[in-house]
């Protein structure tokens, strides 16, 4: 039986692709071997494709949380009506500010 190839391209001019290429070089393994290893690991753990894609739901919830923190308001949806509560100006500590900025930076990555 002939080998089946699954080509993938990388653009070394983009930061994310360059990071992947550099990481694989540091590991000293071929890209194909590494991908096979990751697939086998997923197969053994029993992860489904849906579970692997559930990060998008987490990303949406984080976006909503960041929006609440930025706008100082909370929306509550009930079966019959939607209520909005304005909150006082949020006074955040330096630690809270760093956490908020980290979430915002994470969201700017598209949750990837």
PDB file of N, CA and C in Angstrom:
ATOM      1  N   UNK A   1       0.845  -1.183   0.000  1.00  0.00           N
ATOM      2  CA  UNK A   1       0.000   0.000   0.000  1.00  0.00           C
ATOM      3  C   UNK A   1       0.892   1.249   0.000  1.00  0.00           C
ATOM      4  N   UNK A   2       0.552   2.198  -0.841  1.00  0.00           N
ATOM      5  CA  UNK A   2       1.322   3.443  -0.956  1.00  0.00           C
ATOM      6  C   UNK A   2       1.048   4.342   0.244  1.00  0.00           C
ATOM      7  N   UNK A   3       2.002   5.169   0.566  1.00  0.00           N
ATOM      8  CA  UNK A   3       1.835   6.118   1.673  1.00  0.00           C
ATOM      9  C   UNK A   3       0.845   7.207   1.264  1.00  0.00           C
ATOM     10  N   UNK A   4       0.066   7.653   2.218  1.00  0.00           N
ATOM     11  CA  UNK A   4      -0.887   8.735   1.965  1.00  0.00           C
ATOM     12  C   UNK A   4      -0.336  10.008   2.599  1.00  0.00           C
ATOM     13  N   UNK A   5      -0.166  11.034   1.805  1.00  0.00           N
ATOM     14  CA  UNK A   5       0.405  12.291   2.284  1.00  0.00           C
ATOM     15  C   UNK A   5      -0.696  13.295   2.605  1.00  0.00           C
ATOM     16  N   UNK A   6      -0.522  14.020   3.685  1.00  0.00           N
ATOM     17  CA  UNK A   6      -1.443  15.087   4.097  1.00  0.00           C
ATOM     18  C   UNK A   6      -0.616  16.366   4.244  1.00  0.00           C
ATOM     19  N   UNK A   7      -0.411  17.090   3.151  1.00  0.00           N
ATOM     20  CA  UNK A   7       0.459  18.269   3.223  1.00  0.00           C
ATOM     21  C   UNK A   7      -0.187  19.415   4.010  1.00  0.00           C
ATOM     22  N   UNK A   8       0.655  20.194   4.638  1.00  0.00           N
ATOM     23  CA  UNK A   8       0.219  21.387   5.355  1.00  0.00           C
ATOM     24  C   UNK A   8       1.256  22.472   5.098  1.00  0.00           C
ATOM     25  N   UNK A   9       0.783  23.689   4.906  1.00  0.00           N
ATOM     26  CA  UNK A   9       1.729  24.769   4.604  1.00  0.00           C
ATOM     27  C   UNK A   9       1.849  25.712   5.796  1.00  0.00           C
ATOM     28  N   UNK A  10       2.998  26.332   5.895  1.00  0.00           N
ATOM     29  CA  UNK A  10       3.270  27.326   6.926  1.00  0.00           C
ATOM     30  C   UNK A  10       3.800  28.576   6.255  1.00  0.00           C
ATOM     31  N   UNK A  11       3.424  29.709   6.793  1.00  0.00           N
ATOM     32  CA  UNK A  11       3.954  30.975   6.305  1.00  0.00           C
ATOM     33  C   UNK A  11       4.935  31.499   7.348  1.00  0.00           C
ATOM     34  N   UNK A  12       6.227  31.361   7.108  1.00  0.00           N
ATOM     35  CA  UNK A  12       7.209  31.789   8.108  1.00  0.00           C
ATOM     36  C   UNK A  12       7.211  33.297   8.352  1.00  0.00           C
ATOM     37  N   UNK A  13       6.451  34.045   7.553  1.00  0.00           N
ATOM     38  CA  UNK A  13       6.363  35.492   7.762  1.00  0.00           C
ATOM     39  C   UNK A  13       5.350  35.863   8.845  1.00  0.00           C
ATOM     40  N   UNK A  14       4.485  34.895   9.225  1.00  0.00           N
ATOM     41  CA  UNK A  14       3.525  35.172  10.299  1.00  0.00           C
ATOM     42  C   UNK A  14       4.096  34.672  11.614  1.00  0.00           C
ATOM     43  N   UNK A  15       3.815  35.408  12.665  1.00  0.00           N
ATOM     44  CA  UNK A  15       4.377  35.088  13.979  1.00  0.00           C
ATOM     45  C   UNK A  15       3.940  33.704  14.459  1.00  0.00           C
ATOM     46  N   UNK A  16       2.639  33.397  14.335  1.00  0.00           N
ATOM     47  CA  UNK A  16       2.137  32.125  14.862  1.00  0.00           C
ATOM     48  C   UNK A  16       2.746  30.928  14.133  1.00  0.00           C
ATOM     49  N   UNK A  17       2.836  31.006  12.807  1.00  0.00           N
ATOM     50  CA  UNK A  17       3.443  29.905  12.051  1.00  0.00           C
ATOM     51  C   UNK A  17       4.931  29.788  12.354  1.00  0.00           C
ATOM     52  N   UNK A  18       5.597  30.913  12.478  1.00  0.00           N
ATOM     53  CA  UNK A  18       7.036  30.907  12.784  1.00  0.00           C
ATOM     54  C   UNK A  18       7.291  30.260  14.140  1.00  0.00           C
ATOM     55  N   UNK A  19       6.432  30.560  15.119  1.00  0.00           N
ATOM     56  CA  UNK A  19       6.577  29.958  16.446  1.00  0.00           C
ATOM     57  C   UNK A  19       6.449  28.441  16.376  1.00  0.00           C
ATOM     58  N   UNK A  20       5.494  27.954  15.583  1.00  0.00           N
ATOM     59  CA  UNK A  20       5.312  26.507  15.429  1.00  0.00           C
ATOM     60  C   UNK A  20       6.544  25.886  14.789  1.00  0.00           C
ATOM     61  N   UNK A  21       7.016  26.488  13.718  1.00  0.00           N
ATOM     62  CA  UNK A  21       8.193  25.955  13.025  1.00  0.00           C
ATOM     63  C   UNK A  21       9.419  25.947  13.934  1.00  0.00           C
ATOM     64  N   UNK A  22       9.617  27.017  14.689  1.00  0.00           N
ATOM     65  CA  UNK A  22      10.752  27.082  15.613  1.00  0.00           C
ATOM     66  C   UNK A  22      10.636  26.018  16.700  1.00  0.00           C
ATOM     67  N   UNK A  23       9.416  25.818  17.197  1.00  0.00           N
ATOM     68  CA  UNK A  23       9.194  24.831  18.253  1.00  0.00           C
ATOM     69  C   UNK A  23       9.533  23.425  17.758  1.00  0.00           C
ATOM     70  N   UNK A  24       9.070  23.095  16.566  1.00  0.00           N
ATOM     71  CA  UNK A  24       9.360  21.767  15.999  1.00  0.00           C
ATOM     72  C   UNK A  24      10.864  21.600  15.807  1.00  0.00           C
ATOM     73  N   UNK A  25      11.534  22.645  15.334  1.00  0.00           N
ATOM     74  CA  UNK A  25      12.993  22.576  15.167  1.00  0.00           C
ATOM     75  C   UNK A  25      13.688  22.310  16.501  1.00  0.00           C
ATOM     76  N   UNK A  26      13.225  22.973  17.561  1.00  0.00           N
ATOM     77  CA  UNK A  26      13.819  22.782  18.885  1.00  0.00           C
ATOM     78  C   UNK A  26      13.622  21.359  19.391  1.00  0.00           C
ATOM     79  N   UNK A  27      12.462  20.764  19.061  1.00  0.00           N
ATOM     80  CA  UNK A  27      12.198  19.396  19.505  1.00  0.00           C
ATOM     81  C   UNK A  27      13.096  18.392  18.795  1.00  0.00           C
ATOM     82  N   UNK A  28      13.476  18.714  17.578  1.00  0.00           N
ATOM     83  CA  UNK A  28      14.341  17.814  16.828  1.00  0.00           C
ATOM     84  C   UNK A  28      13.617  16.606  16.256  1.00  0.00           C
ATOM     85  N   UNK A  29      12.301  16.730  16.045  1.00  0.00           N
ATOM     86  CA  UNK A  29      11.526  15.649  15.425  1.00  0.00           C
ATOM     87  C   UNK A  29      10.899  16.182  14.146  1.00  0.00           C
ATOM     88  N   UNK A  30      10.495  15.260  13.301  1.00  0.00           N
ATOM     89  CA  UNK A  30       9.832  15.701  12.074  1.00  0.00           C
ATOM     90  C   UNK A  30       8.410  16.145  12.413  1.00  0.00           C
ATOM     91  N   UNK A  31       7.893  17.053  11.612  1.00  0.00           N
ATOM     92  CA  UNK A  31       6.549  17.574  11.836  1.00  0.00           C
ATOM     93  C   UNK A  31       5.519  16.446  11.762  1.00  0.00           C
ATOM     94  N   UNK A  32       5.652  15.593  10.753  1.00  0.00           N
ATOM     95  CA  UNK A  32       4.703  14.492  10.580  1.00  0.00           C
ATOM     96  C   UNK A  32       4.678  13.554  11.772  1.00  0.00           C
ATOM     97  N   UNK A  33       5.841  13.222  12.300  1.00  0.00           N
ATOM     98  CA  UNK A  33       5.915  12.340  13.473  1.00  0.00           C
ATOM     99  C   UNK A  33       5.227  12.978  14.671  1.00  0.00           C
ATOM    100  N   UNK A  34       5.429  14.270  14.836  1.00  0.00           N
ATOM    101  CA  UNK A  34       4.829  14.975  15.964  1.00  0.00           C
ATOM    102  C   UNK A  34       3.305  15.013  15.834  1.00  0.00           C
ATOM    103  N   UNK A  35       2.809  15.266  14.636  1.00  0.00           N
ATOM    104  CA  UNK A  35       1.360  15.289  14.411  1.00  0.00           C
ATOM    105  C   UNK A  35       0.764  13.914  14.699  1.00  0.00           C
ATOM    106  N   UNK A  36       1.420  12.854  14.222  1.00  0.00           N
ATOM    107  CA  UNK A  36       0.933  11.493  14.485  1.00  0.00           C
ATOM    108  C   UNK A  36       0.882  11.215  15.984  1.00  0.00           C
ATOM    109  N   UNK A  37       1.908  11.655  16.706  1.00  0.00           N
ATOM    110  CA  UNK A  37       1.950  11.470  18.154  1.00  0.00           C
ATOM    111  C   UNK A  37       0.767  12.167  18.825  1.00  0.00           C
ATOM    112  N   UNK A  38       0.475  13.404  18.421  1.00  0.00           N
ATOM    113  CA  UNK A  38      -0.649  14.145  19.000  1.00  0.00           C
ATOM    114  C   UNK A  38      -1.988  13.485  18.683  1.00  0.00           C
ATOM    115  N   UNK A  39      -2.127  12.979  17.463  1.00  0.00           N
ATOM    116  CA  UNK A  39      -3.376  12.304  17.083  1.00  0.00           C
ATOM    117  C   UNK A  39      -3.560  11.039  17.906  1.00  0.00           C
ATOM    118  N   UNK A  40      -2.485  10.253  18.062  1.00  0.00           N
ATOM    119  CA  UNK A  40      -2.577   9.031  18.882  1.00  0.00           C
ATOM    120  C   UNK A  40      -2.954   9.377  20.326  1.00  0.00           C
ATOM    121  N   UNK A  41      -2.379  10.448  20.842  1.00  0.00           N
ATOM    122  CA  UNK A  41      -2.687  10.883  22.205  1.00  0.00           C
ATOM    123  C   UNK A  41      -4.173  11.232  22.330  1.00  0.00           C
ATOM    124  N   UNK A  42      -4.728  11.951  21.356  1.00  0.00           N
ATOM    125  CA  UNK A  42      -6.158  12.276  21.360  1.00  0.00           C
ATOM    126  C   UNK A  42      -7.009  11.016  21.276  1.00  0.00           C
ATOM    127  N   UNK A  43      -6.574  10.070  20.439  1.00  0.00           N
ATOM    128  CA  UNK A  43      -7.330   8.827  20.283  1.00  0.00           C
ATOM    129  C   UNK A  43      -7.373   8.056  21.600  1.00  0.00           C
ATOM    130  N   UNK A  44      -6.253   7.995  22.307  1.00  0.00           N
ATOM    131  CA  UNK A  44      -6.194   7.266  23.579  1.00  0.00           C
ATOM    132  C   UNK A  44      -7.012   7.950  24.664  1.00  0.00           C
ATOM    133  N   UNK A  45      -7.058   9.267  24.629  1.00  0.00           N
ATOM    134  CA  UNK A  45      -7.800   9.990  25.669  1.00  0.00           C
ATOM    135  C   UNK A  45      -9.299   9.960  25.407  1.00  0.00           C
ATOM    136  N   UNK A  46      -9.686   9.559  24.211  1.00  0.00           N
ATOM    137  CA  UNK A  46     -11.103   9.484  23.883  1.00  0.00           C
ATOM    138  C   UNK A  46     -11.720  10.833  23.581  1.00  0.00           C
ATOM    139  N   UNK A  47     -10.909  11.830  23.309  1.00  0.00           N
ATOM    140  CA  UNK A  47     -11.431  13.159  22.993  1.00  0.00           C
ATOM    141  C   UNK A  47     -12.147  13.128  21.650  1.00  0.00           C
ATOM    142  N   UNK A  48     -13.324  13.718  21.630  1.00  0.00           N
ATOM    143  CA  UNK A  48     -14.040  13.821  20.364  1.00  0.00           C
ATOM    144  C   UNK A  48     -13.708  15.165  19.727  1.00  0.00           C
ATOM    145  N   UNK A  49     -13.987  15.280  18.444  1.00  0.00           N
ATOM    146  CA  UNK A  49     -13.731  16.538  17.745  1.00  0.00           C
ATOM    147  C   UNK A  49     -14.545  17.667  18.366  1.00  0.00           C
ATOM    148  N   UNK A  50     -15.769  17.356  18.799  1.00  0.00           N
ATOM    149  CA  UNK A  50     -16.609  18.376  19.436  1.00  0.00           C
ATOM    150  C   UNK A  50     -15.943  18.893  20.706  1.00  0.00           C
ATOM    151  N   UNK A  51     -15.394  17.988  21.516  1.00  0.00           N
ATOM    152  CA  UNK A  51     -14.730  18.407  22.750  1.00  0.00           C
ATOM    153  C   UNK A  51     -13.511  19.266  22.453  1.00  0.00           C
ATOM    154  N   UNK A  52     -12.796  18.926  21.382  1.00  0.00           N
ATOM    155  CA  UNK A  52     -11.619  19.700  21.020  1.00  0.00           C
ATOM    156  C   UNK A  52     -12.004  21.100  20.560  1.00  0.00           C
ATOM    157  N   UNK A  53     -13.202  21.245  19.972  1.00  0.00           N
ATOM    158  CA  UNK A  53     -13.654  22.540  19.468  1.00  0.00           C
ATOM    159  C   UNK A  53     -14.438  23.334  20.505  1.00  0.00           C
ATOM    160  N   UNK A  54     -14.638  22.792  21.711  1.00  0.00           N
ATOM    161  CA  UNK A  54     -15.404  23.487  22.736  1.00  0.00           C
ATOM    162  C   UNK A  54     -14.707  24.738  23.248  1.00  0.00           C
ATOM    163  N   UNK A  55     -13.462  24.949  22.856  1.00  0.00           N
ATOM    164  CA  UNK A  55     -12.764  26.166  23.265  1.00  0.00           C
ATOM    165  C   UNK A  55     -13.470  27.406  22.741  1.00  0.00           C
ATOM    166  N   UNK A  56     -14.199  27.273  21.627  1.00  0.00           N
ATOM    167  CA  UNK A  56     -14.897  28.436  21.082  1.00  0.00           C
ATOM    168  C   UNK A  56     -15.979  28.919  22.042  1.00  0.00           C
ATOM    169  N   UNK A  57     -16.629  27.980  22.725  1.00  0.00           N
ATOM    170  CA  UNK A  57     -17.648  28.368  23.702  1.00  0.00           C
ATOM    171  C   UNK A  57     -17.004  29.100  24.881  1.00  0.00           C
ATOM    172  N   UNK A  58     -15.865  28.610  25.330  1.00  0.00           N
ATOM    173  CA  UNK A  58     -15.143  29.270  26.417  1.00  0.00           C
ATOM    174  C   UNK A  58     -14.717  30.666  25.985  1.00  0.00           C
ATOM    175  N   UNK A  59     -14.233  30.778  24.753  1.00  0.00           N
ATOM    176  CA  UNK A  59     -13.800  32.077  24.236  1.00  0.00           C
ATOM    177  C   UNK A  59     -14.964  33.062  24.210  1.00  0.00           C
ATOM    178  N   UNK A  60     -16.141  32.608  23.797  1.00  0.00           N
ATOM    179  CA  UNK A  60     -17.312  33.490  23.764  1.00  0.00           C
ATOM    180  C   UNK A  60     -17.682  33.958  25.168  1.00  0.00           C
ATOM    181  N   UNK A  61     -17.615  33.059  26.140  1.00  0.00           N
ATOM    182  CA  UNK A  61     -17.941  33.442  27.512  1.00  0.00           C
ATOM    183  C   UNK A  61     -16.925  34.438  28.057  1.00  0.00           C
ATOM    184  N   UNK A  62     -15.656  34.248  27.715  1.00  0.00           N
ATOM    185  CA  UNK A  62     -14.633  35.201  28.153  1.00  0.00           C
ATOM    186  C   UNK A  62     -14.838  36.563  27.501  1.00  0.00           C
ATOM    187  N   UNK A  63     -15.227  36.580  26.224  1.00  0.00           N
ATOM    188  CA  UNK A  63     -15.508  37.851  25.545  1.00  0.00           C
ATOM    189  C   UNK A  63     -16.631  38.590  26.257  1.00  0.00           C
ATOM    190  N   UNK A  64     -17.658  37.838  26.634  1.00  0.00           N
ATOM    191  CA  UNK A  64     -18.790  38.446  27.330  1.00  0.00           C
ATOM    192  C   UNK A  64     -18.345  39.019  28.678  1.00  0.00           C
ATOM    193  N   UNK A  65     -17.518  38.274  29.395  1.00  0.00           N
ATOM    194  CA  UNK A  65     -17.016  38.742  30.682  1.00  0.00           C
ATOM    195  C   UNK A  65     -16.176  40.005  30.522  1.00  0.00           C
ATOM    196  N   UNK A  66     -15.315  40.029  29.530  1.00  0.00           N
ATOM    197  CA  UNK A  66     -14.492  41.214  29.272  1.00  0.00           C
ATOM    198  C   UNK A  66     -15.382  42.407  28.948  1.00  0.00           C
ATOM    199  N   UNK A  67     -16.436  42.170  28.176  1.00  0.00           N
ATOM    200  CA  UNK A  67     -17.366  43.241  27.823  1.00  0.00           C
ATOM    201  C   UNK A  67     -18.032  43.815  29.069  1.00  0.00           C
ATOM    202  N   UNK A  68     -18.447  42.952  29.981  1.00  0.00           N
ATOM    203  CA  UNK A  68     -19.068  43.409  31.228  1.00  0.00           C
ATOM    204  C   UNK A  68     -18.077  44.243  32.023  1.00  0.00           C
ATOM    205  N   UNK A  69     -16.838  43.779  32.101  1.00  0.00           N
ATOM    206  CA  UNK A  69     -15.828  44.518  32.859  1.00  0.00           C
ATOM    207  C   UNK A  69     -15.529  45.872  32.226  1.00  0.00           C
ATOM    208  N   UNK A  70     -15.515  45.919  30.897  1.00  0.00           N
ATOM    209  CA  UNK A  70     -15.220  47.179  30.205  1.00  0.00           C
ATOM    210  C   UNK A  70     -16.363  48.175  30.334  1.00  0.00           C
ATOM    211  N   UNK A  71     -17.591  47.701  30.192  1.00  0.00           N
ATOM    212  CA  UNK A  71     -18.751  48.588  30.109  1.00  0.00           C
ATOM    213  C   UNK A  71     -19.432  48.854  31.444  1.00  0.00           C
ATOM    214  N   UNK A  72     -18.993  48.173  32.477  1.00  0.00           N
ATOM    215  CA  UNK A  72     -19.577  48.355  33.810  1.00  0.00           C
ATOM    216  C   UNK A  72     -21.082  48.116  33.827  1.00  0.00           C
ATOM    217  N   UNK A  73     -21.556  47.145  33.067  1.00  0.00           N
ATOM    218  CA  UNK A  73     -22.972  46.804  33.153  1.00  0.00           C
ATOM    219  C   UNK A  73     -23.154  45.300  33.074  1.00  0.00           C
ATOM    220  N   UNK A  74     -24.259  44.853  33.625  1.00  0.00           N
ATOM    221  CA  UNK A  74     -24.558  43.427  33.661  1.00  0.00           C
ATOM    222  C   UNK A  74     -25.918  43.224  33.017  1.00  0.00           C
ATOM    223  N   UNK A  75     -25.994  42.322  32.040  1.00  0.00           N
ATOM    224  CA  UNK A  75     -27.262  41.982  31.404  1.00  0.00           C
ATOM    225  C   UNK A  75     -27.755  40.656  31.958  1.00  0.00           C
ATOM    226  N   UNK A  76     -29.031  40.623  32.319  1.00  0.00           N
ATOM    227  CA  UNK A  76     -29.625  39.389  32.818  1.00  0.00           C
ATOM    228  C   UNK A  76     -30.765  39.029  31.883  1.00  0.00           C
ATOM    229  N   UNK A  77     -30.688  37.849  31.285  1.00  0.00           N
ATOM    230  CA  UNK A  77     -31.751  37.376  30.406  1.00  0.00           C
ATOM    231  C   UNK A  77     -32.663  36.448  31.195  1.00  0.00           C
ATOM    232  N   UNK A  78     -33.955  36.719  31.146  1.00  0.00           N
ATOM    233  CA  UNK A  78     -34.936  35.826  31.747  1.00  0.00           C
ATOM    234  C   UNK A  78     -35.813  35.319  30.623  1.00  0.00           C
ATOM    235  N   UNK A  79     -36.729  34.419  30.949  1.00  0.00           N
ATOM    236  CA  UNK A  79     -37.608  33.874  29.921  1.00  0.00           C
ATOM    237  C   UNK A  79     -38.506  34.944  29.309  1.00  0.00           C
ATOM    238  N   UNK A  80     -38.870  35.954  30.094  1.00  0.00           N
ATOM    239  CA  UNK A  80     -39.845  36.919  29.606  1.00  0.00           C
ATOM    240  C   UNK A  80     -39.276  38.279  29.245  1.00  0.00           C
ATOM    241  N   UNK A  81     -38.180  38.675  29.864  1.00  0.00           N
ATOM    242  CA  UNK A  81     -37.666  40.011  29.583  1.00  0.00           C
ATOM    243  C   UNK A  81     -36.158  40.059  29.803  1.00  0.00           C
ATOM    244  N   UNK A  82     -35.568  41.094  29.263  1.00  0.00           N
ATOM    245  CA  UNK A  82     -34.137  41.316  29.427  1.00  0.00           C
ATOM    246  C   UNK A  82     -33.951  42.545  30.302  1.00  0.00           C
ATOM    247  N   UNK A  83     -33.143  42.393  31.352  1.00  0.00           N
ATOM    248  CA  UNK A  83     -32.911  43.499  32.270  1.00  0.00           C
ATOM    249  C   UNK A  83     -31.438  43.887  32.205  1.00  0.00           C
ATOM    250  N   UNK A  84     -31.166  45.167  32.305  1.00  0.00           N
ATOM    251  CA  UNK A  84     -29.790  45.658  32.335  1.00  0.00           C
ATOM    252  C   UNK A  84     -29.590  46.462  33.602  1.00  0.00           C
ATOM    253  N   UNK A  85     -28.517  46.156  34.305  1.00  0.00           N
ATOM    254  CA  UNK A  85     -28.173  46.876  35.524  1.00  0.00           C
ATOM    255  C   UNK A  85     -26.859  47.593  35.306  1.00  0.00           C
ATOM    256  N   UNK A  86     -26.857  48.878  35.600  1.00  0.00           N
ATOM    257  CA  UNK A  86     -25.617  49.647  35.547  1.00  0.00           C
ATOM    258  C   UNK A  86     -24.904  49.477  36.880  1.00  0.00           C
ATOM    259  N   UNK A  87     -23.619  49.302  36.824  1.00  0.00           N
ATOM    260  CA  UNK A  87     -22.842  49.173  38.053  1.00  0.00           C
ATOM    261  C   UNK A  87     -22.020  50.432  38.250  1.00  0.00           C
ATOM    262  N   UNK A  88     -21.589  50.642  39.452  1.00  0.00           N
ATOM    263  CA  UNK A  88     -20.703  51.772  39.726  1.00  0.00           C
ATOM    264  C   UNK A  88     -19.383  51.534  39.013  1.00  0.00           C
ATOM    265  N   UNK A  89     -18.647  52.605  38.849  1.00  0.00           N
ATOM    266  CA  UNK A  89     -17.320  52.496  38.238  1.00  0.00           C
ATOM    267  C   UNK A  89     -16.516  51.446  38.999  1.00  0.00           C
ATOM    268  N   UNK A  90     -15.959  50.526  38.277  1.00  0.00           N
ATOM    269  CA  UNK A  90     -15.184  49.462  38.909  1.00  0.00           C
ATOM    270  C   UNK A  90     -13.808  49.983  39.278  1.00  0.00           C
ATOM    271  N   UNK A  91     -13.467  49.811  40.531  1.00  0.00           N
ATOM    272  CA  UNK A  91     -12.126  50.162  40.987  1.00  0.00           C
ATOM    273  C   UNK A  91     -11.355  48.858  41.067  1.00  0.00           C
ATOM    274  N   UNK A  92     -10.393  48.719  40.192  1.00  0.00           N
ATOM    275  CA  UNK A  92      -9.661  47.461  40.165  1.00  0.00           C
ATOM    276  C   UNK A  92      -8.249  47.637  40.701  1.00  0.00           C
ATOM    277  N   UNK A  93      -7.812  46.600  41.381  1.00  0.00           N
ATOM    278  CA  UNK A  93      -6.445  46.611  41.890  1.00  0.00           C
ATOM    279  C   UNK A  93      -5.495  46.372  40.718  1.00  0.00           C
ATOM    280  N   UNK A  94      -4.233  46.538  40.972  1.00  0.00           N
ATOM    281  CA  UNK A  94      -3.234  46.299  39.924  1.00  0.00           C
ATOM    282  C   UNK A  94      -3.302  44.846  39.447  1.00  0.00           C
ATOM    283  N   UNK A  95      -3.504  43.918  40.386  1.00  0.00           N
ATOM    284  CA  UNK A  95      -3.607  42.494  40.039  1.00  0.00           C
ATOM    285  C   UNK A  95      -4.833  42.252  39.159  1.00  0.00           C
ATOM    286  N   UNK A  96      -5.973  42.846  39.540  1.00  0.00           N
ATOM    287  CA  UNK A  96      -7.192  42.684  38.753  1.00  0.00           C
ATOM    288  C   UNK A  96      -7.025  43.283  37.358  1.00  0.00           C
ATOM    289  N   UNK A  97      -6.340  44.413  37.279  1.00  0.00           N
ATOM    290  CA  UNK A  97      -6.100  45.041  35.983  1.00  0.00           C
ATOM    291  C   UNK A  97      -5.264  44.128  35.095  1.00  0.00           C
ATOM    292  N   UNK A  98      -4.220  43.524  35.673  1.00  0.00           N
ATOM    293  CA  UNK A  98      -3.375  42.606  34.902  1.00  0.00           C
ATOM    294  C   UNK A  98      -4.178  41.406  34.415  1.00  0.00           C
ATOM    295  N   UNK A  99      -5.069  40.881  35.284  1.00  0.00           N
ATOM    296  CA  UNK A  99      -5.900  39.747  34.893  1.00  0.00           C
ATOM    297  C   UNK A  99      -6.850  40.136  33.764  1.00  0.00           C
ATOM    298  N   UNK A 100      -7.459  41.334  33.880  1.00  0.00           N
ATOM    299  CA  UNK A 100      -8.375  41.796  32.833  1.00  0.00           C
ATOM    300  C   UNK A 100      -7.636  41.964  31.514  1.00  0.00           C
ATOM    301  N   UNK A 101      -6.463  42.577  31.567  1.00  0.00           N
ATOM    302  CA  UNK A 101      -5.680  42.778  30.346  1.00  0.00           C
ATOM    303  C   UNK A 101      -5.242  41.446  29.743  1.00  0.00           C
ATOM    304  N   UNK A 102      -4.926  40.478  30.599  1.00  0.00           N
ATOM    305  CA  UNK A 102      -4.548  39.150  30.099  1.00  0.00           C
ATOM    306  C   UNK A 102      -5.721  38.509  29.368  1.00  0.00           C
ATOM    307  N   UNK A 103      -6.940  38.648  29.936  1.00  0.00           N
ATOM    308  CA  UNK A 103      -8.122  38.097  29.264  1.00  0.00           C
ATOM    309  C   UNK A 103      -8.357  38.803  27.938  1.00  0.00           C
ATOM    310  N   UNK A 104      -8.204  40.119  27.918  1.00  0.00           N
ATOM    311  CA  UNK A 104      -8.395  40.865  26.676  1.00  0.00           C
ATOM    312  C   UNK A 104      -7.372  40.437  25.626  1.00  0.00           C
ATOM    313  N   UNK A 105      -6.129  40.261  26.036  1.00  0.00           N
ATOM    314  CA  UNK A 105      -5.096  39.808  25.097  1.00  0.00           C
ATOM    315  C   UNK A 105      -5.413  38.423  24.571  1.00  0.00           C
ATOM    316  N   UNK A 106      -5.900  37.543  25.455  1.00  0.00           N
ATOM    317  CA  UNK A 106      -6.280  36.200  25.043  1.00  0.00           C
ATOM    318  C   UNK A 106      -7.398  36.258  24.011  1.00  0.00           C
ATOM    319  N   UNK A 107      -8.366  37.138  24.246  1.00  0.00           N
ATOM    320  CA  UNK A 107      -9.500  37.238  23.334  1.00  0.00           C
ATOM    321  C   UNK A 107      -9.069  37.810  21.989  1.00  0.00           C
ATOM    322  N   UNK A 108      -8.082  38.689  21.981  1.00  0.00           N
ATOM    323  CA  UNK A 108      -7.593  39.240  20.721  1.00  0.00           C
ATOM    324  C   UNK A 108      -6.912  38.187  19.875  1.00  0.00           C
ATOM    325  N   UNK A 109      -6.537  37.070  20.495  1.00  0.00           N
ATOM    326  CA  UNK A 109      -5.945  35.964  19.744  1.00  0.00           C
ATOM    327  C   UNK A 109      -7.035  35.101  19.128  1.00  0.00           C
ATOM    328  N   UNK A 110      -8.287  35.446  19.305  1.00  0.00           N
ATOM    329  CA  UNK A 110      -9.367  34.650  18.741  1.00  0.00           C
ATOM    330  C   UNK A 110      -9.594  33.376  19.538  1.00  0.00           C
ATOM    331  N   UNK A 111      -9.111  33.289  20.823  1.00  0.00           N
ATOM    332  CA  UNK A 111      -9.304  32.097  21.581  1.00  0.00           C
ATOM    333  C   UNK A 111      -8.504  30.937  21.165  1.00  0.00           C
ATOM    334  N   UNK A 112      -7.438  31.173  20.367  1.00  0.00           N
ATOM    335  CA  UNK A 112      -6.593  30.105  19.844  1.00  0.00           C
ATOM    336  C   UNK A 112      -5.415  29.909  20.736  1.00  0.00           C
TER     337      UNK A 112
END
